[in-house]
mmCIF file of C-alpha atoms in Angstrom:
data_model
loop_
_atom_site.group_PDB
_atom_site.id
_atom_site.type_symbol
_atom_site.label_atom_id
_atom_site.label_comp_id
_atom_site.label_asym_id
_atom_site.label_seq_id
_atom_site.Cartn_x
_atom_site.Cartn_y
_atom_site.Cartn_z
ATOM 1 C CA MET A 170 -32.889 94.950 -228.958
ATOM 2 C CA SER A 171 -33.800 98.283 -229.490
ATOM 3 C CA SER A 172 -37.054 99.376 -228.384
ATOM 4 C CA PHE A 173 -40.030 99.529 -230.845
ATOM 5 C CA VAL A 174 -41.803 102.983 -231.444
ATOM 6 C CA PRO A 175 -45.477 102.361 -231.224
ATOM 7 C CA THR A 176 -47.496 104.073 -234.075
ATOM 8 C CA GLY A 177 -48.893 107.590 -232.857
ATOM 9 C CA PRO A 178 -52.515 108.429 -233.240
ATOM 10 C CA THR A 179 -53.487 110.491 -236.469
ATOM 11 C CA GLY A 180 -57.303 110.569 -235.865
ATOM 12 C CA ASP A 181 -57.781 108.446 -238.908
ATOM 13 C CA VAL A 182 -59.588 105.228 -237.655
ATOM 14 C CA SER A 183 -60.115 103.930 -241.203
ATOM 15 C CA ASN A 184 -56.393 104.346 -241.921
ATOM 16 C CA ALA A 185 -55.518 102.464 -239.151
ATOM 17 C CA PHE A 186 -58.148 99.402 -239.874
ATOM 18 C CA GLU A 187 -56.675 99.422 -243.398
ATOM 19 C CA ARG A 188 -52.993 99.033 -242.266
ATOM 20 C CA LEU A 189 -54.329 96.024 -239.872
ATOM 21 C CA ARG A 190 -56.125 94.488 -242.669
ATOM 22 C CA ARG A 191 -53.122 94.341 -244.910
ATOM 23 C CA LEU A 192 -51.138 92.580 -242.151
ATOM 24 C CA LEU A 193 -53.694 90.016 -241.569
ATOM 25 C CA PRO A 194 -52.594 87.583 -244.646
ATOM 26 C CA LYS A 195 -48.941 88.028 -243.466
ATOM 27 C CA ILE A 196 -50.007 85.703 -240.228
ATOM 28 C CA ARG A 197 -52.305 83.780 -242.402
ATOM 29 C CA TYR A 198 -55.299 84.930 -240.703
ATOM 30 C CA HIS A 199 -58.242 84.106 -242.734
ATOM 31 C CA ARG A 200 -61.123 84.648 -240.408
ATOM 32 C CA PRO A 201 -63.667 87.331 -240.887
ATOM 33 C CA LEU A 202 -63.072 90.816 -239.116
ATOM 34 C CA ASP A 203 -66.159 92.904 -238.504
ATOM 35 C CA ALA A 204 -65.099 96.458 -239.742
ATOM 36 C CA VAL A 205 -67.852 98.041 -238.060
ATOM 37 C CA GLN A 206 -67.161 96.641 -234.660
ATOM 38 C CA ALA A 207 -63.436 97.048 -234.879
ATOM 39 C CA CYS A 208 -63.552 100.676 -235.995
ATOM 40 C CA ALA A 209 -65.865 101.113 -233.031
ATOM 41 C CA GLY A 210 -63.203 99.938 -230.473
ATOM 42 C CA ALA A 211 -65.304 96.877 -229.538
ATOM 43 C CA PRO A 212 -62.986 94.449 -227.642
ATOM 44 C CA GLU A 213 -64.724 91.413 -229.052
ATOM 45 C CA ALA A 214 -63.695 92.131 -232.361
ATOM 46 C CA LEU A 215 -59.768 92.477 -231.751
ATOM 47 C CA LEU A 216 -59.185 89.898 -228.918
ATOM 48 C CA PRO A 217 -59.237 87.030 -231.772
ATOM 49 C CA VAL A 218 -56.697 88.643 -233.812
ATOM 50 C CA LEU A 219 -54.486 89.339 -230.808
ATOM 51 C CA HIS A 220 -54.755 85.782 -229.430
ATOM 52 C CA TYR A 221 -54.004 84.262 -232.804
ATOM 53 C CA ALA A 222 -51.031 86.397 -233.613
ATOM 54 C CA LEU A 223 -49.520 85.534 -230.209
ATOM 55 C CA LEU A 224 -50.277 81.718 -229.576
ATOM 56 C CA GLU A 225 -51.505 80.287 -232.997
ATOM 57 C CA PHE A 226 -49.499 81.824 -235.679
ATOM 58 C CA SER A 227 -46.250 80.223 -234.815
ATOM 59 C CA HIS A 228 -45.122 77.713 -232.386
ATOM 60 C CA ASP A 229 -41.681 79.041 -231.981
ATOM 61 C CA ILE A 230 -43.101 82.484 -230.767
ATOM 62 C CA ALA A 231 -45.608 80.439 -228.347
ATOM 63 C CA ARG A 232 -42.707 78.493 -227.095
ATOM 64 C CA HIS A 233 -40.476 81.482 -226.642
ATOM 65 C CA ILE A 234 -43.298 83.562 -224.918
ATOM 66 C CA SER A 235 -43.794 80.434 -222.401
ATOM 67 C CA ALA A 236 -40.093 80.114 -221.948
ATOM 68 C CA CYS A 237 -39.892 83.912 -220.710
ATOM 69 C CA GLY A 238 -42.336 82.879 -217.802
ATOM 70 C CA TYR A 239 -45.615 83.922 -219.414
ATOM 71 C CA GLU A 240 -48.612 81.887 -219.791
ATOM 72 C CA LEU A 241 -51.575 83.244 -221.756
ATOM 73 C CA MET A 242 -53.485 80.050 -222.597
ATOM 74 C CA GLY A 243 -56.492 79.073 -220.586
ATOM 75 C CA LYS A 244 -56.962 82.782 -219.352
ATOM 76 C CA THR A 245 -60.039 84.834 -219.068
ATOM 77 C CA ASP A 246 -60.343 88.110 -221.311
ATOM 78 C CA ALA A 247 -59.241 90.272 -218.419
ATOM 79 C CA ARG A 248 -56.091 88.128 -217.498
ATOM 80 C CA PHE A 249 -55.245 87.463 -220.843
ATOM 81 C CA VAL A 250 -54.958 91.293 -221.866
ATOM 82 C CA GLN A 251 -52.979 92.021 -218.485
ATOM 83 C CA GLU A 252 -50.554 89.247 -219.000
ATOM 84 C CA CYS A 253 -50.291 90.145 -222.570
ATOM 85 C CA PHE A 254 -49.435 93.733 -221.864
ATOM 86 C CA ARG A 255 -46.518 92.821 -219.347
ATOM 87 C CA MET A 256 -45.077 90.605 -221.776
ATOM 88 C CA LEU A 257 -45.125 93.109 -224.572
ATOM 89 C CA GLY A 258 -43.096 95.302 -222.281
ATOM 90 C CA ASP A 259 -40.484 92.624 -221.205
ATOM 91 C CA VAL A 260 -40.224 90.139 -224.091
ATOM 92 C CA PHE A 261 -40.796 92.707 -227.097
ATOM 93 C CA GLU A 262 -39.757 96.063 -225.110
ATOM 94 C CA TYR A 263 -43.129 97.363 -226.490
ATOM 95 C CA HIS A 264 -45.160 99.528 -224.469
ATOM 96 C CA PRO A 265 -48.965 99.939 -225.389
ATOM 97 C CA SER A 266 -50.601 103.484 -225.619
ATOM 98 C CA VAL A 267 -53.918 102.200 -223.851
ATOM 99 C CA SER A 268 -54.165 100.347 -220.453
ATOM 100 C CA ALA A 269 -55.581 96.844 -220.161
ATOM 101 C CA LYS A 270 -58.908 98.107 -218.681
ATOM 102 C CA GLN A 271 -59.338 100.676 -221.668
ATOM 103 C CA PHE A 272 -58.827 98.135 -224.015
ATOM 104 C CA LEU A 273 -61.471 95.885 -222.644
ATOM 105 C CA ALA A 274 -63.828 98.763 -222.842
ATOM 106 C CA ARG A 275 -65.538 100.257 -226.162
ATOM 107 C CA GLY A 276 -63.763 103.521 -227.625
ATOM 108 C CA PHE A 277 -60.083 104.139 -228.105
ATOM 109 C CA ALA A 278 -60.604 102.639 -231.784
ATOM 110 C CA GLU A 279 -57.218 104.037 -233.511
ATOM 111 C CA ARG A 280 -55.290 103.218 -230.582
ATOM 112 C CA LYS A 281 -56.530 99.750 -230.485
ATOM 113 C CA LEU A 282 -56.198 99.181 -234.041
ATOM 114 C CA ASN A 283 -52.441 100.298 -233.869
ATOM 115 C CA LEU A 284 -51.624 98.204 -230.897
ATOM 116 C CA VAL A 285 -52.818 94.931 -232.724
ATOM 117 C CA ALA A 286 -50.903 95.943 -235.775
ATOM 118 C CA ASP A 287 -47.817 96.864 -234.032
ATOM 119 C CA THR A 288 -48.022 93.163 -232.133
ATOM 120 C CA ILE A 289 -48.371 91.440 -235.588
ATOM 121 C CA ARG A 290 -45.325 93.492 -237.040
ATOM 122 C CA LEU A 291 -43.204 92.305 -233.866
ATOM 123 C CA VAL A 292 -44.306 88.857 -233.894
ATOM 124 C CA ILE A 293 -43.183 88.555 -237.690
ATOM 125 C CA GLU A 294 -39.924 90.344 -236.874
ATOM 126 C CA LYS A 295 -39.372 87.829 -234.038
ATOM 127 C CA LYS A 296 -40.126 84.902 -235.866
ATOM 128 C CA LYS A 297 -37.713 85.747 -238.476
ATOM 129 C CA ARG A 298 -34.773 85.987 -235.775
ATOM 130 C CA LEU A 299 -35.894 82.628 -234.097
ATOM 131 C CA ALA A 300 -35.777 80.964 -237.592
ATOM 132 C CA ALA A 301 -32.521 82.336 -238.559
ATOM 133 C CA PRO A 302 -29.639 79.611 -238.614
ATOM 134 C CA ALA A 303 -26.928 79.847 -236.283
ATOM 135 C CA PRO A 304 -23.541 81.065 -237.688
ATOM 136 C CA THR A 305 -21.184 78.041 -238.711
ATOM 137 C CA ALA A 306 -17.838 77.843 -237.334
ATOM 138 C CA ARG A 307 -14.843 78.781 -239.312
ATOM 139 C CA ARG A 308 -13.117 75.691 -241.036
ATOM 140 C CA MET A 309 -9.724 74.989 -240.187
ATOM 141 C CA SER A 310 -7.221 74.794 -243.310
ATOM 142 C CA VAL A 311 -5.171 71.788 -243.341
ATOM 143 C CA HIS A 312 -1.854 72.227 -245.195
ATOM 144 C CA THR A 313 -0.920 69.175 -247.249
ATOM 145 C CA PRO A 314 2.868 68.793 -247.876
ATOM 146 C CA SER A 315 3.754 68.037 -251.339
ATOM 147 C CA PRO A 316 5.318 64.551 -251.999
ATOM 148 C CA THR A 317 9.035 64.288 -251.884
ATOM 149 C CA ILE A 318 11.767 63.132 -254.551
ATOM 150 C CA ILE A 319 13.932 60.496 -253.286
ATOM 151 C CA ARG A 320 16.995 59.695 -255.790
ATOM 152 C CA THR A 321 18.026 56.112 -255.625
ATOM 153 C CA VAL A 322 21.340 54.611 -256.095
ATOM 154 C CA GLY A 323 20.666 53.508 -259.753
ATOM 155 C CA GLY A 324 19.776 57.055 -260.810
ATOM 156 C CA GLU A 325 16.164 56.517 -260.848
ATOM 157 C CA GLN A 326 13.788 58.888 -258.955
ATOM 158 C CA ALA A 327 10.673 57.810 -257.051
ATOM 159 C CA LEU A 328 7.979 59.774 -255.453
ATOM 160 C CA GLN A 329 7.201 59.297 -251.693
ATOM 161 C CA GLU A 330 3.732 60.267 -250.646
ATOM 162 C CA PRO A 331 3.805 61.930 -247.166
ATOM 163 C CA ALA A 332 2.327 60.378 -244.298
ATOM 164 C CA PRO A 333 -1.236 61.883 -243.493
ATOM 165 C CA SER A 334 -1.324 64.129 -240.604
ATOM 166 C CA PRO A 335 -3.663 63.490 -237.904
ATOM 167 C CA ARG A 336 -6.901 65.249 -237.608
ATOM 168 C CA ALA A 337 -8.442 66.767 -234.454
ATOM 169 C CA ASP A 338 -11.601 65.354 -233.035
ATOM 170 C CA PRO A 339 -14.830 67.455 -233.832
ATOM 171 C CA PRO A 340 -15.889 69.238 -230.307
ATOM 172 C CA PRO A 341 -18.756 67.366 -228.588
ATOM 173 C CA VAL A 342 -22.370 68.686 -229.593
ATOM 174 C CA PRO A 343 -23.823 69.496 -226.412
ATOM 175 C CA ALA A 344 -27.092 67.748 -225.620
ATOM 176 C CA ALA A 345 -30.363 69.703 -225.688
ATOM 177 C CA LYS A 346 -32.004 69.720 -222.296
ATOM 178 C CA ALA A 347 -35.738 68.742 -222.458
ATOM 179 C CA THR A 348 -37.866 70.781 -220.580
ATOM 180 C CA VAL A 349 -41.258 69.778 -219.498
ATOM 181 C CA GLN A 350 -43.544 72.622 -218.918
ATOM 182 C CA THR A 351 -47.177 71.969 -217.449
ATOM 183 C CA ASP A 352 -49.596 74.814 -217.957
ATOM 184 C CA ASP A 353 -52.736 75.670 -216.119
ATOM 185 C CA ARG A 354 -54.957 74.506 -218.939
ATOM 186 C CA THR A 355 -53.222 70.874 -218.770
ATOM 187 C CA LEU A 356 -53.829 70.624 -214.863
ATOM 188 C CA ASP A 357 -57.550 71.798 -215.157
ATOM 189 C CA LEU A 358 -58.235 69.228 -217.875
ATOM 190 C CA ILE A 359 -56.459 66.257 -215.710
ATOM 191 C CA THR A 360 -58.660 67.412 -212.704
ATOM 192 C CA THR A 361 -61.771 67.444 -214.737
ATOM 193 C CA LEU A 362 -61.088 63.820 -216.040
ATOM 194 C CA ALA A 363 -60.278 62.632 -212.547
ATOM 195 C CA ALA A 364 -63.666 63.963 -211.445
ATOM 196 C CA ARG A 365 -65.523 62.656 -214.170
ATOM 197 C CA LEU A 366 -64.110 59.001 -213.681
ATOM 198 C CA ASP A 367 -64.758 59.377 -209.920
ATOM 199 C CA ASN A 368 -68.598 60.074 -211.047
ATOM 200 C CA LEU A 369 -68.593 57.291 -213.493
ATOM 201 C CA GLU A 370 -67.557 54.837 -210.864
ATOM 202 C CA ALA A 371 -69.900 56.115 -208.196
ATOM 203 C CA GLY A 372 -72.816 55.699 -210.982
ATOM 204 C CA LEU A 373 -71.723 52.217 -212.039
ATOM 205 C CA GLN A 374 -71.504 51.185 -208.067
ATOM 206 C CA THR A 375 -75.358 52.703 -207.472
ATOM 207 C CA SER A 376 -76.550 50.852 -210.567
ATOM 208 C CA LEU A 377 -74.928 47.550 -209.704
ATOM 209 C CA GLU A 378 -76.673 47.756 -206.066
ATOM 210 C CA THR A 379 -80.142 48.693 -207.775
ATOM 211 C CA ILE A 380 -79.735 45.544 -210.174
ATOM 212 C CA ASN A 381 -79.058 43.525 -207.113
ATOM 213 C CA ALA A 382 -81.898 44.622 -205.109
ATOM 214 C CA LYS A 383 -84.470 44.561 -207.979
ATOM 215 C CA LEU A 384 -83.328 40.722 -208.459
ATOM 216 C CA VAL A 385 -83.739 39.971 -204.804
ATOM 217 C CA ILE A 386 -87.155 41.412 -205.142
ATOM 218 C CA LEU A 387 -87.956 39.532 -208.469
ATOM 219 C CA GLU A 388 -86.787 35.969 -206.650
ATOM 220 C CA GLY A 389 -89.113 36.808 -203.628
ATOM 221 C CA ARG A 390 -92.167 37.186 -205.980
ATOM 222 C CA VAL A 391 -91.160 33.868 -207.785
ATOM 223 C CA ARG A 392 -90.719 31.982 -204.766
ATOM 224 C CA PHE A 393 -93.909 33.431 -203.368
ATOM 225 C CA LEU A 394 -95.754 32.276 -206.747
ATOM 226 C CA GLU A 395 -94.118 28.740 -206.363
ATOM 227 C CA PHE A 396 -95.601 28.655 -202.491
ATOM 228 C CA ARG A 397 -99.032 29.609 -203.796
ATOM 229 C CA GLU A 398 -98.836 26.704 -206.770
ATOM 230 C CA ARG A 399 -97.297 23.888 -204.228
ATOM 231 C CA SER A 400 -99.933 25.167 -201.182
ATOM 232 C CA PRO A 401 -102.635 22.463 -200.887
ATOM 233 C CA THR A 402 -105.097 25.037 -200.117
ATOM 234 C CA LYS A 403 -105.141 28.568 -201.663
ATOM 235 C CA THR A 404 -104.261 31.718 -199.411
ATOM 236 C CA PRO A 405 -107.644 32.680 -197.918
ATOM 237 C CA GLU A 406 -108.952 35.868 -198.377
ATOM 238 C CA LEU A 407 -110.833 38.040 -196.083
ATOM 239 C CA PRO A 408 -114.537 37.257 -195.971
ATOM 240 C CA ALA A 409 -117.133 39.873 -196.105
ATOM 241 C CA LYS A 410 -119.025 41.139 -193.159
ATOM 242 C CA HIS A 411 -122.301 39.570 -194.122
ATOM 243 C CA ASP A 412 -120.663 36.249 -195.020
ATOM 244 C CA ALA A 413 -120.615 33.374 -192.397
ATOM 245 C CA LEU A 414 -117.583 31.611 -191.310
ATOM 246 C CA GLU A 415 -116.890 28.459 -192.316
ATOM 247 C CA ARG A 416 -114.515 25.942 -190.468
ATOM 248 C CA PRO A 417 -113.020 22.853 -191.567
ATOM 249 C CA GLU A 418 -113.596 19.600 -189.875
ATOM 250 C CA ASP A 419 -111.110 18.897 -187.051
ATOM 251 C CA ASP A 420 -109.226 15.867 -187.512
ATOM 252 C CA SER A 421 -106.188 16.020 -184.937
ATOM 253 C CA PRO A 422 -105.041 13.282 -183.061
ATOM 254 C CA GLU A 423 -106.649 14.383 -179.918
ATOM 255 C CA THR A 424 -110.081 13.976 -181.422
ATOM 256 C CA ARG A 425 -109.101 10.358 -182.900
ATOM 257 C CA ARG A 426 -107.833 9.390 -179.400
ATOM 258 C CA ASP A 427 -110.986 10.232 -177.889
ATOM 259 C CA ASN A 428 -113.044 8.468 -180.357
ATOM 260 C CA SER A 429 -111.121 5.319 -179.799
ATOM 261 C CA VAL A 430 -111.287 5.322 -176.168
ATOM 262 C CA GLU A 431 -114.884 5.606 -176.280
ATOM 263 C CA SER A 432 -115.420 2.742 -178.628
ATOM 264 C CA ARG A 433 -113.322 0.418 -176.551
ATOM 265 C CA LYS A 434 -115.566 0.933 -173.502
ATOM 266 C CA GLY A 435 -118.668 0.369 -175.750
ATOM 267 C CA ARG A 436 -120.328 3.393 -174.655
ATOM 268 C CA SER A 437 -122.754 5.093 -177.194
ATOM 269 C CA VAL A 438 -121.243 8.332 -178.772
ATOM 270 C CA GLU A 439 -123.334 11.252 -179.486
ATOM 271 C CA VAL A 440 -121.885 13.703 -181.802
ATOM 272 C CA ARG A 441 -123.186 17.196 -181.576
ATOM 273 C CA PRO A 442 -121.971 20.127 -183.830
ATOM 274 C CA ASP A 443 -120.036 22.758 -182.133
ATOM 275 C CA ARG A 444 -121.478 25.913 -181.253
ATOM 276 C CA SER A 445 -118.893 27.902 -183.144
ATOM 277 C CA VAL A 446 -119.928 26.286 -186.395
ATOM 278 C CA GLU A 447 -123.536 26.989 -185.707
ATOM 279 C CA ARG A 448 -123.225 29.763 -188.253
ATOM 280 C CA ARG A 449 -122.800 27.542 -191.547
ATOM 281 C CA HIS A 450 -124.972 27.390 -194.264
ATOM 282 C CA VAL A 451 -127.947 25.702 -194.334
ATOM 283 C CA SER A 452 -127.150 24.157 -197.696
ATOM 284 C CA ALA A 453 -123.646 22.769 -196.555
ATOM 285 C CA ALA A 454 -123.834 19.120 -195.855
ATOM 286 C CA PRO A 455 -122.355 17.983 -192.399
ATOM 287 C CA PRO A 456 -118.789 16.586 -192.796
ATOM 288 C CA PRO A 457 -118.412 12.564 -192.116
ATOM 289 C CA PRO A 458 -117.380 11.410 -188.896
ATOM 290 C CA ALA A 459 -113.594 10.862 -188.287
ATOM 291 C CA PRO A 460 -112.512 7.300 -188.603
ATOM 292 C CA VAL A 461 -111.785 5.285 -185.327
ATOM 293 C CA ARG A 462 -108.156 4.242 -185.121
ATOM 294 C CA ASP A 463 -106.349 2.105 -182.301
ATOM 295 C CA LYS A 464 -104.055 3.760 -180.294
ATOM 296 C CA SER A 465 -100.952 2.054 -181.609
ATOM 297 C CA GLN A 466 -101.938 2.925 -185.419
ATOM 298 C CA MET A 467 -102.364 6.346 -184.147
ATOM 299 C CA GLU A 468 -98.920 6.513 -182.462
ATOM 300 C CA ALA A 469 -97.398 4.847 -185.714
ATOM 301 C CA SER A 470 -99.007 7.004 -188.264
ATOM 302 C CA PRO A 471 -96.380 9.740 -189.761
ATOM 303 C CA PRO A 472 -97.597 13.497 -189.614
ATOM 304 C CA ASP A 473 -99.402 15.264 -192.296
ATOM 305 C CA ASP A 474 -96.754 15.769 -195.272
ATOM 306 C CA ASP A 475 -98.954 18.603 -196.922
ATOM 307 C CA LEU A 476 -99.248 20.466 -193.459
ATOM 308 C CA LEU A 477 -95.163 20.335 -192.940
ATOM 309 C CA HIS A 478 -94.715 21.277 -196.645
ATOM 310 C CA SER A 479 -97.014 24.175 -196.255
ATOM 311 C CA ASN A 480 -95.532 25.256 -193.016
ATOM 312 C CA ARG A 481 -91.866 25.108 -194.619
ATOM 313 C CA ASN A 482 -92.934 27.038 -197.453
ATOM 314 C CA VAL A 483 -94.507 29.916 -195.279
ATOM 315 C CA SER A 484 -91.441 30.198 -193.239
ATOM 316 C CA SER A 485 -89.221 30.283 -196.419
ATOM 317 C CA VAL A 486 -91.467 33.250 -197.971
ATOM 318 C CA VAL A 487 -91.335 35.084 -194.709
ATOM 319 C CA GLU A 488 -87.578 34.834 -194.739
ATOM 320 C CA CYS A 489 -87.609 36.012 -198.439
ATOM 321 C CA THR A 490 -89.733 39.001 -197.612
ATOM 322 C CA ASP A 491 -87.035 39.904 -195.183
ATOM 323 C CA GLN A 492 -84.424 39.914 -197.793
ATOM 324 C CA VAL A 493 -86.862 42.004 -199.934
ATOM 325 C CA ARG A 494 -87.092 44.590 -197.010
ATOM 326 C CA GLY A 495 -83.370 44.676 -197.311
ATOM 327 C CA ALA A 496 -83.345 45.297 -200.888
ATOM 328 C CA LEU A 497 -86.166 47.972 -200.738
ATOM 329 C CA GLU A 498 -83.886 49.920 -197.848
ATOM 330 C CA THR A 499 -80.985 49.732 -200.766
ATOM 331 C CA LEU A 500 -83.461 50.957 -203.601
ATOM 332 C CA SER A 501 -84.872 53.794 -201.005
ATOM 333 C CA THR A 502 -81.666 55.691 -202.164
ATOM 334 C CA THR A 503 -82.556 55.615 -205.892
ATOM 335 C CA PRO A 504 -84.553 57.458 -208.168
ATOM 336 C CA ASP A 505 -87.473 54.969 -208.054
ATOM 337 C CA ALA A 506 -89.048 56.398 -204.901
ATOM 338 C CA ASN A 507 -92.775 55.977 -205.968
ATOM 339 C CA PHE A 508 -92.089 52.416 -207.435
ATOM 340 C CA ILE A 509 -90.600 51.493 -204.307
ATOM 341 C CA SER A 510 -93.083 52.827 -202.132
ATOM 342 C CA ASN A 511 -95.926 50.980 -203.735
ATOM 343 C CA LEU A 512 -93.887 47.668 -203.981
ATOM 344 C CA MET A 513 -93.176 47.915 -200.166
ATOM 345 C CA ALA A 514 -97.121 48.250 -199.440
ATOM 346 C CA ARG A 515 -97.729 45.109 -201.586
ATOM 347 C CA VAL A 516 -94.746 43.075 -199.806
ATOM 348 C CA GLN A 517 -96.274 44.010 -196.384
ATOM 349 C CA GLN A 518 -99.784 43.237 -197.506
ATOM 350 C CA THR A 519 -98.409 40.018 -198.820
ATOM 351 C CA ASP A 520 -96.676 39.193 -195.300
ATOM 352 C CA GLN A 521 -100.132 39.963 -193.358
ATOM 353 C CA MET A 522 -101.916 37.655 -195.669
ATOM 354 C CA LEU A 523 -99.376 34.919 -194.997
ATOM 355 C CA ALA A 524 -99.423 35.447 -191.237
ATOM 356 C CA ARG A 525 -102.872 35.362 -191.257
ATOM 357 C CA ALA A 526 -103.428 32.163 -193.115
ATOM 358 C CA GLN A 527 -100.597 30.506 -190.925
ATOM 359 C CA GLN A 528 -102.730 31.485 -187.588
ATOM 360 C CA ASP A 529 -105.956 30.320 -188.995
ATOM 361 C CA ARG A 530 -104.519 26.884 -190.024
ATOM 362 C CA HIS A 531 -102.800 26.376 -186.476
ATOM 363 C CA GLU A 532 -106.306 27.588 -184.816
ATOM 364 C CA GLY A 533 -107.961 25.011 -187.229
ATOM 365 C CA GLU A 534 -105.657 22.281 -185.985
ATOM 366 C CA SER A 535 -105.940 22.999 -182.104
ATOM 367 C CA ARG A 536 -109.623 23.589 -181.978
ATOM 368 C CA PRO A 537 -111.829 20.484 -182.516
ATOM 369 C CA SER A 538 -114.833 21.123 -184.887
ATOM 370 C CA TYR A 539 -117.440 18.635 -182.989
ATOM 371 C CA ALA A 540 -117.845 18.082 -179.256
ATOM 372 C CA MET A 541 -117.840 14.569 -177.924
ATOM 373 C CA HIS A 542 -120.814 13.869 -175.300
ATOM 374 C CA GLU A 543 -122.177 11.036 -173.898
#
């Protein structure tokens, strides 16, 4: 291939621009071209034309450039111009009159316009050569012998057709080798898709953990509400400082046992209020005395079902709050930090109320309300 002679500078920028403008329809470039920026030597006006001529105008040209070892896709402007200048010298034997650094700066308008116009001409000529059909092989002439005349005994003549000559088999067509070329842009796209899939899986895992933790919290709240509904007595609230404390009457087995023993002995029993309950309201009526039972009846009497059911509910709620704490620890890594802190405070307050209610119930069972005196 003979080296291409670049167009020399003449000092007429408008003539160079007009020459480039006439070449654009030949490569089907119908995008607008800023004449002011192009005549000023702005690289942002000429880089799209150069990129289109080398990579988008013809797939044959793009494959030919890639087959020669030059990858122009997915490059920055500086890398694209440097690779393009090296490719023009090696593939098209064309040496630009400006350097890559000068092309990326403003100025040198006429030389840049001539460079882009010469590149378009080179691409058009290369496309014609790549699209030209390959020369066909010369056909081999096959001589067909003329039929021979055979004279028979009776004097008649007959024509004998000659035997067809064997034809040579056509040469095998070489199979084209499929070349797989992976450019940098495809690798970047695959890496980006893999990273996005990893982020999506991590987000789904976090969402599932958050949903499970919230379900555990809601289950704990439902169980706590069920406990409050089934409980024989409501959860006590903290009394005010000026209110008097009221203690329920003591109906423990120890008190009933003492009453039965004293009644059998025939002694008079004087019931006096305990000192711990002297602070009752004056208007409150004294509770009725505990019924006297026989020792055998006391031993055969079953335990209080309401008390056992209440204790069982309290223990279940305490276990449920442990699950709620585990769920809150899981949710502490989620964006709902304020909601979790408030909910943790409410759960701790509920635990304190349940523990205080259970402690008061045990104290009321173990301490008698009335002292037995002779």
